[in-house]
mmCIF file of C-alpha atoms in Angstrom:
data_model
loop_
_atom_site.group_PDB
_atom_site.id
_atom_site.type_symbol
_atom_site.label_atom_id
_atom_site.label_comp_id
_atom_site.label_asym_id
_atom_site.label_seq_id
_atom_site.Cartn_x
_atom_site.Cartn_y
_atom_site.Cartn_z
ATOM 1 C CA PHE V 1 -13.447 -19.205 -6.691
ATOM 2 C CA ASP V 2 -9.297 -18.400 -5.931
ATOM 3 C CA ARG V 3 -9.805 -15.724 -3.479
ATOM 4 C CA ALA V 4 -5.912 -14.993 -4.174
ATOM 5 C CA LEU V 5 -6.889 -14.001 -8.043
ATOM 6 C CA GLN V 6 -10.067 -13.346 -8.522
ATOM 7 C CA ALA V 7 -11.347 -12.183 -5.299
ATOM 8 C CA SER V 8 -11.185 -7.591 -4.480
ATOM 9 C CA TYR V 9 -11.265 -5.988 -1.121
ATOM 10 C CA PRO V 10 -10.980 -2.705 0.415
ATOM 11 C CA SER V 11 -6.569 -2.421 1.026
ATOM 12 C CA GLY V 12 -6.832 -0.536 3.817
ATOM 13 C CA SER V 13 -3.753 1.301 5.005
ATOM 14 C CA VAL V 14 -1.317 -1.033 3.173
ATOM 15 C CA PHE V 15 -1.881 0.901 0.556
ATOM 16 C CA THR V 16 -0.604 4.176 2.640
ATOM 17 C CA PRO V 17 3.040 3.310 1.840
ATOM 18 C CA LEU V 18 1.941 4.648 -1.779
ATOM 19 C CA VAL V 19 0.688 7.758 -0.216
ATOM 20 C CA VAL V 20 3.887 8.847 1.118
ATOM 21 C CA LEU V 21 6.239 7.616 -2.267
ATOM 22 C CA ALA V 22 3.711 9.554 -4.240
ATOM 23 C CA GLY V 23 4.054 12.724 -1.830
ATOM 24 C CA LEU V 24 7.853 12.208 -2.371
ATOM 25 C CA ARG V 25 7.811 11.057 -6.217
ATOM 26 C CA TYR V 26 6.272 14.637 -7.338
ATOM 27 C CA GLY V 27 7.813 17.024 -4.546
ATOM 28 C CA ILE V 28 4.372 17.517 -2.992
ATOM 29 C CA VAL V 29 4.827 15.876 0.711
ATOM 30 C CA ASP V 30 8.364 15.412 0.945
ATOM 31 C CA ALA V 31 9.591 12.587 4.037
ATOM 32 C CA ALA V 32 10.254 15.331 7.291
ATOM 33 C CA ARG V 33 7.058 17.003 7.055
ATOM 34 C CA THR V 34 5.204 17.163 9.421
ATOM 35 C CA PHE V 35 1.252 17.385 10.302
ATOM 36 C CA GLU V 36 -0.474 17.646 13.550
ATOM 37 C CA CYS V 37 -2.812 14.248 14.191
ATOM 38 C CA GLY V 38 -5.246 13.442 16.374
ATOM 39 C CA PRO V 39 -7.797 10.907 17.251
ATOM 40 C CA THR V 40 -10.302 12.810 14.434
ATOM 41 C CA LEU V 41 -10.107 15.268 11.246
ATOM 42 C CA MET V 42 -13.050 17.387 10.104
ATOM 43 C CA ILE V 43 -13.222 17.031 6.807
ATOM 44 C CA ASP V 44 -16.024 19.277 4.658
ATOM 45 C CA GLY V 45 -17.658 19.233 7.344
ATOM 46 C CA ARG V 46 -17.567 15.414 8.574
ATOM 47 C CA GLU V 47 -15.768 13.958 11.177
ATOM 48 C CA PHE V 48 -12.596 11.267 9.820
ATOM 49 C CA ASP V 49 -11.281 8.670 12.548
ATOM 50 C CA ASN V 50 -7.654 7.636 13.081
ATOM 51 C CA TRP V 51 -7.854 3.925 13.742
ATOM 52 C CA SER V 52 -6.322 4.852 17.390
ATOM 53 C CA LYS V 53 -7.883 7.267 19.719
ATOM 54 C CA ASP V 54 -3.967 7.622 21.863
ATOM 55 C CA ASP V 55 -2.043 9.012 18.846
ATOM 56 C CA HIS V 56 -1.719 12.825 19.207
ATOM 57 C CA GLY V 57 1.153 15.550 18.183
ATOM 58 C CA TRP V 58 3.220 15.838 14.748
ATOM 59 C CA PHE V 59 3.966 13.485 12.297
ATOM 60 C CA ASN V 60 5.800 12.912 9.693
ATOM 61 C CA ALA V 61 6.337 9.914 6.861
ATOM 62 C CA ARG V 62 8.288 7.377 8.885
ATOM 63 C CA ALA V 63 5.992 7.816 12.361
ATOM 64 C CA ALA V 64 2.977 7.824 9.966
ATOM 65 C CA ILE V 65 3.154 4.260 8.540
ATOM 66 C CA ILE V 66 5.171 2.923 11.295
ATOM 67 C CA ARG V 67 1.993 4.308 13.895
ATOM 68 C CA SER V 68 -0.714 3.815 10.812
ATOM 69 C CA CYS V 69 -2.207 6.906 11.475
ATOM 70 C CA ASN V 70 -5.223 7.736 9.067
ATOM 71 C CA THR V 71 -4.621 11.557 9.974
ATOM 72 C CA TYR V 72 -1.778 11.797 8.819
ATOM 73 C CA PHE V 73 -2.785 10.126 5.716
ATOM 74 C CA TYR V 74 -6.138 12.333 4.851
ATOM 75 C CA GLN V 75 -3.919 16.001 5.335
ATOM 76 C CA SER V 76 -0.823 14.307 3.243
ATOM 77 C CA ALA V 77 -3.793 13.342 0.609
ATOM 78 C CA MET V 78 -5.669 16.835 0.573
ATOM 79 C CA ALA V 79 -2.146 18.866 0.247
ATOM 80 C CA MET V 80 -1.739 16.266 -2.811
ATOM 81 C CA GLY V 81 -4.842 16.169 -4.405
ATOM 82 C CA ASP V 82 -5.868 12.497 -6.323
ATOM 83 C CA ALA V 83 -3.924 12.706 -9.284
ATOM 84 C CA PRO V 84 -0.365 11.677 -8.085
ATOM 85 C CA ILE V 85 -1.509 8.480 -5.338
ATOM 86 C CA LEU V 86 -4.000 7.081 -7.979
ATOM 87 C CA HIS V 87 -0.852 7.627 -10.851
ATOM 88 C CA MET V 88 1.488 6.004 -7.849
ATOM 89 C CA ALA V 89 -0.884 3.300 -7.520
ATOM 90 C CA ARG V 90 -1.568 2.348 -11.359
ATOM 91 C CA GLU V 91 2.535 1.899 -11.087
ATOM 92 C CA PHE V 92 1.809 -0.676 -8.815
ATOM 93 C CA GLY V 93 -0.414 -2.768 -10.111
ATOM 94 C CA TYR V 94 -3.487 -1.482 -9.145
ATOM 95 C CA GLY V 95 -6.879 -1.261 -10.996
ATOM 96 C CA ALA V 96 -5.245 -3.899 -13.272
ATOM 97 C CA SER V 97 -5.406 -7.421 -14.037
ATOM 98 C CA PRO V 98 -2.052 -9.563 -13.229
ATOM 99 C CA VAL V 99 -0.740 -10.913 -16.236
ATOM 100 C CA LEU V 100 -1.092 -14.848 -16.017
ATOM 101 C CA PRO V 101 -2.347 -17.860 -17.717
ATOM 102 C CA LEU V 102 -5.990 -17.900 -15.373
ATOM 103 C CA LYS V 103 -8.658 -15.504 -14.643
ATOM 104 C CA ALA V 104 -7.191 -12.973 -11.883
ATOM 105 C CA THR V 105 -9.490 -9.838 -11.200
ATOM 106 C CA ALA V 106 -8.304 -5.935 -11.939
ATOM 107 C CA GLY V 107 -10.211 -4.856 -8.615
ATOM 108 C CA SER V 108 -10.932 -1.086 -8.772
ATOM 109 C CA LEU V 109 -9.602 1.850 -8.827
ATOM 110 C CA PRO V 110 -11.194 5.655 -9.424
ATOM 111 C CA ALA V 111 -10.236 7.661 -11.959
ATOM 112 C CA ARG V 112 -10.682 10.644 -9.771
ATOM 113 C CA ALA V 113 -11.278 11.418 -6.396
ATOM 114 C CA PRO V 114 -14.933 14.021 -6.914
ATOM 115 C CA SER V 115 -15.137 15.032 -3.657
ATOM 116 C CA ASN V 116 -12.678 15.345 -0.328
ATOM 117 C CA HIS V 117 -14.589 13.158 1.278
ATOM 118 C CA ASP V 118 -13.897 10.471 -1.645
ATOM 119 C CA LEU V 119 -10.039 11.498 -1.283
ATOM 120 C CA ALA V 120 -9.766 10.740 2.319
ATOM 121 C CA ASN V 121 -11.092 7.646 1.807
ATOM 122 C CA LEU V 122 -8.466 7.107 -1.324
ATOM 123 C CA SER V 123 -5.672 7.661 0.997
ATOM 124 C CA ILE V 124 -5.989 4.455 3.235
ATOM 125 C CA GLY V 125 -7.322 2.479 0.543
ATOM 126 C CA GLN V 126 -10.716 3.005 1.856
ATOM 127 C CA GLY V 127 -14.337 3.753 -0.458
ATOM 128 C CA VAL V 128 -14.497 1.887 -3.872
ATOM 129 C CA THR V 129 -10.499 1.372 -4.404
ATOM 130 C CA GLU V 130 -10.653 -2.152 -3.923
ATOM 131 C CA THR V 131 -7.691 -5.426 -4.154
ATOM 132 C CA SER V 132 -6.920 -8.647 -4.867
ATOM 133 C CA PRO V 133 -4.594 -10.443 -2.381
ATOM 134 C CA LEU V 134 -2.311 -10.764 -5.188
ATOM 135 C CA GLN V 135 -2.066 -7.438 -5.845
ATOM 136 C CA VAL V 136 -0.899 -6.265 -3.011
ATOM 137 C CA ALA V 137 1.304 -9.230 -3.155
ATOM 138 C CA MET V 138 3.024 -7.510 -6.371
ATOM 139 C CA ALA V 139 2.787 -3.742 -4.517
ATOM 140 C CA MET V 140 4.673 -5.386 -1.710
ATOM 141 C CA ALA V 141 7.041 -7.410 -3.972
ATOM 142 C CA THR V 142 7.892 -4.200 -6.125
ATOM 143 C CA ILE V 143 8.808 -1.998 -3.000
ATOM 144 C CA ALA V 144 11.126 -4.884 -1.863
ATOM 145 C CA ASN V 145 12.404 -5.416 -6.072
ATOM 146 C CA GLY V 146 13.146 -1.494 -6.182
ATOM 147 C CA ALA V 147 13.552 -1.375 -10.021
ATOM 148 C CA CYS V 148 10.449 -2.765 -11.377
ATOM 149 C CA ARG V 149 6.965 -4.684 -10.697
ATOM 150 C CA PRO V 150 7.835 -8.069 -10.878
ATOM 151 C CA ARG V 151 5.767 -10.743 -13.270
ATOM 152 C CA PRO V 152 3.807 -13.014 -10.820
ATOM 153 C CA ARG V 153 4.687 -16.805 -12.138
ATOM 154 C CA LEU V 154 2.105 -19.341 -11.693
ATOM 155 C CA VAL V 155 4.582 -22.523 -12.808
ATOM 156 C CA MET V 156 8.449 -22.507 -11.673
ATOM 157 C CA GLN V 157 9.461 -25.134 -13.860
ATOM 158 C CA THR V 158 8.535 -28.415 -15.153
ATOM 159 C CA GLN V 159 10.325 -31.493 -14.732
ATOM 160 C CA SER V 160 10.515 -35.476 -15.499
ATOM 161 C CA GLN V 161 9.654 -38.000 -13.102
ATOM 162 C CA ALA V 162 13.498 -38.817 -13.366
ATOM 163 C CA GLY V 163 14.248 -35.027 -11.939
ATOM 164 C CA GLN V 164 15.264 -33.788 -15.402
ATOM 165 C CA THR V 165 14.008 -29.696 -15.873
ATOM 166 C CA ALA V 166 11.925 -29.845 -18.903
ATOM 167 C CA HIS V 167 10.944 -25.950 -18.836
ATOM 168 C CA VAL V 168 11.450 -23.200 -16.507
ATOM 169 C CA THR V 169 9.934 -19.741 -16.101
ATOM 170 C CA MET V 170 12.140 -17.210 -15.814
ATOM 171 C CA PRO V 171 11.563 -14.339 -13.661
ATOM 172 C CA GLY V 172 9.830 -11.253 -15.029
ATOM 173 C CA ARG V 173 8.996 -7.775 -15.284
ATOM 174 C CA GLU V 174 5.486 -6.243 -15.811
ATOM 175 C CA ALA V 175 6.853 -2.844 -15.458
ATOM 176 C CA LEU V 176 9.566 -0.017 -13.625
ATOM 177 C CA ILE V 177 8.328 1.822 -11.560
ATOM 178 C CA PRO V 178 9.465 5.710 -11.940
ATOM 179 C CA VAL V 179 10.213 5.813 -7.834
ATOM 180 C CA GLY V 180 13.624 7.021 -6.945
ATOM 181 C CA GLU V 181 16.115 4.625 -4.534
ATOM 182 C CA SER V 182 15.996 7.859 -1.727
ATOM 183 C CA ASP V 183 12.344 7.301 -2.112
ATOM 184 C CA LEU V 184 11.982 3.529 -1.810
ATOM 185 C CA GLU V 185 14.734 3.672 0.798
ATOM 186 C CA THR V 186 12.546 6.429 3.138
ATOM 187 C CA VAL V 187 9.459 3.717 2.813
ATOM 188 C CA ARG V 188 11.706 0.648 3.843
ATOM 189 C CA HIS V 189 13.010 2.140 6.762
ATOM 190 C CA ALA V 190 9.291 3.073 8.032
ATOM 191 C CA MET V 191 7.649 -0.375 6.951
ATOM 192 C CA PHE V 192 10.957 -2.214 8.953
ATOM 193 C CA GLY V 193 9.762 0.221 12.236
ATOM 194 C CA VAL V 194 6.298 -0.488 11.754
ATOM 195 C CA VAL V 195 7.442 -4.464 12.535
ATOM 196 C CA ASN V 196 10.756 -3.512 15.139
ATOM 197 C CA HIS V 197 9.896 -0.364 16.339
ATOM 198 C CA ALA V 198 8.348 -0.505 20.287
ATOM 199 C CA ASN V 199 5.628 1.499 18.363
ATOM 200 C CA GLY V 200 5.131 -0.735 15.929
ATOM 201 C CA THR V 201 1.415 -0.991 14.848
ATOM 202 C CA GLY V 202 2.767 -4.900 13.398
ATOM 203 C CA LYS V 203 5.449 -5.735 16.019
ATOM 204 C CA ALA V 204 3.944 -9.252 17.119
ATOM 205 C CA ALA V 205 5.659 -9.884 13.989
ATOM 206 C CA ARG V 206 9.797 -9.116 14.823
ATOM 207 C CA LEU V 207 11.755 -12.107 14.094
ATOM 208 C CA HIS V 208 14.835 -12.409 16.025
ATOM 209 C CA LYS V 209 17.251 -13.183 13.696
ATOM 210 C CA VAL V 210 15.359 -12.260 10.298
ATOM 211 C CA PRO V 211 14.565 -8.656 9.302
ATOM 212 C CA VAL V 212 11.337 -8.185 8.555
ATOM 213 C CA PHE V 213 9.632 -5.244 7.357
ATOM 214 C CA GLY V 214 5.614 -4.758 6.682
ATOM 215 C CA LYS V 215 2.529 -2.780 6.781
ATOM 216 C CA THR V 216 -0.864 -3.205 8.924
ATOM 217 C CA GLY V 217 -3.945 -2.473 7.645
ATOM 218 C CA THR V 218 -7.639 -3.194 8.328
ATOM 219 C CA ALA V 219 -10.390 -2.092 6.192
ATOM 220 C CA GLN V 220 -14.309 -1.247 6.608
ATOM 221 C CA TRP V 221 -16.080 -3.632 4.918
ATOM 222 C CA MET V 222 -19.578 -2.531 3.113
ATOM 223 C CA LEU V 223 -21.879 -4.365 1.418
ATOM 224 C CA ARG V 224 -23.073 -2.914 -2.224
ATOM 225 C CA GLY V 225 -26.890 -3.259 -2.991
#
């Protein structure tokens, strides 16, 4: 059982860069817009938590990614609705099996978020949204690539025992992405801050000689009967 290809898990906050890109792409939540955030947010009679009980104040998109501020993403999702988020997730390969000569899961991406509770869960990669490790890796590679969603390669090349190359699998693309370079740079800048900012949630991954970009994520797992 190949967990990288065949297993699906809640993606958690590694999903949130796509929420930011959705808001930017559709002009609903721009990079400078701020929401007042705290340790919890009441949504239709239910309290939704932030991962940190110490984060308070006004957060924009960059600060929210750096601190993985759940309460920002809940409010951003309420402002734009489910359609832009789900469309962006599909463009980045969620909900569809990667093209490989092996069985690979499509994960789970809902057709819509029927309630504000579902929408809040969607905004942080929780609820019914599930992805394989490969799908997440492809989404991150797409942000880095900037032009397209790359097609994964199982084998780069084959060669004889004498070292002669017999076949080379050239890099390919699965789809172009409808995201402008300035929007991508906003998200990349924030993902650089996740690792390199003093308050970044991924600062343990910082390297002195290599610029590292990243996004932390945790998720709650629910067994379904």
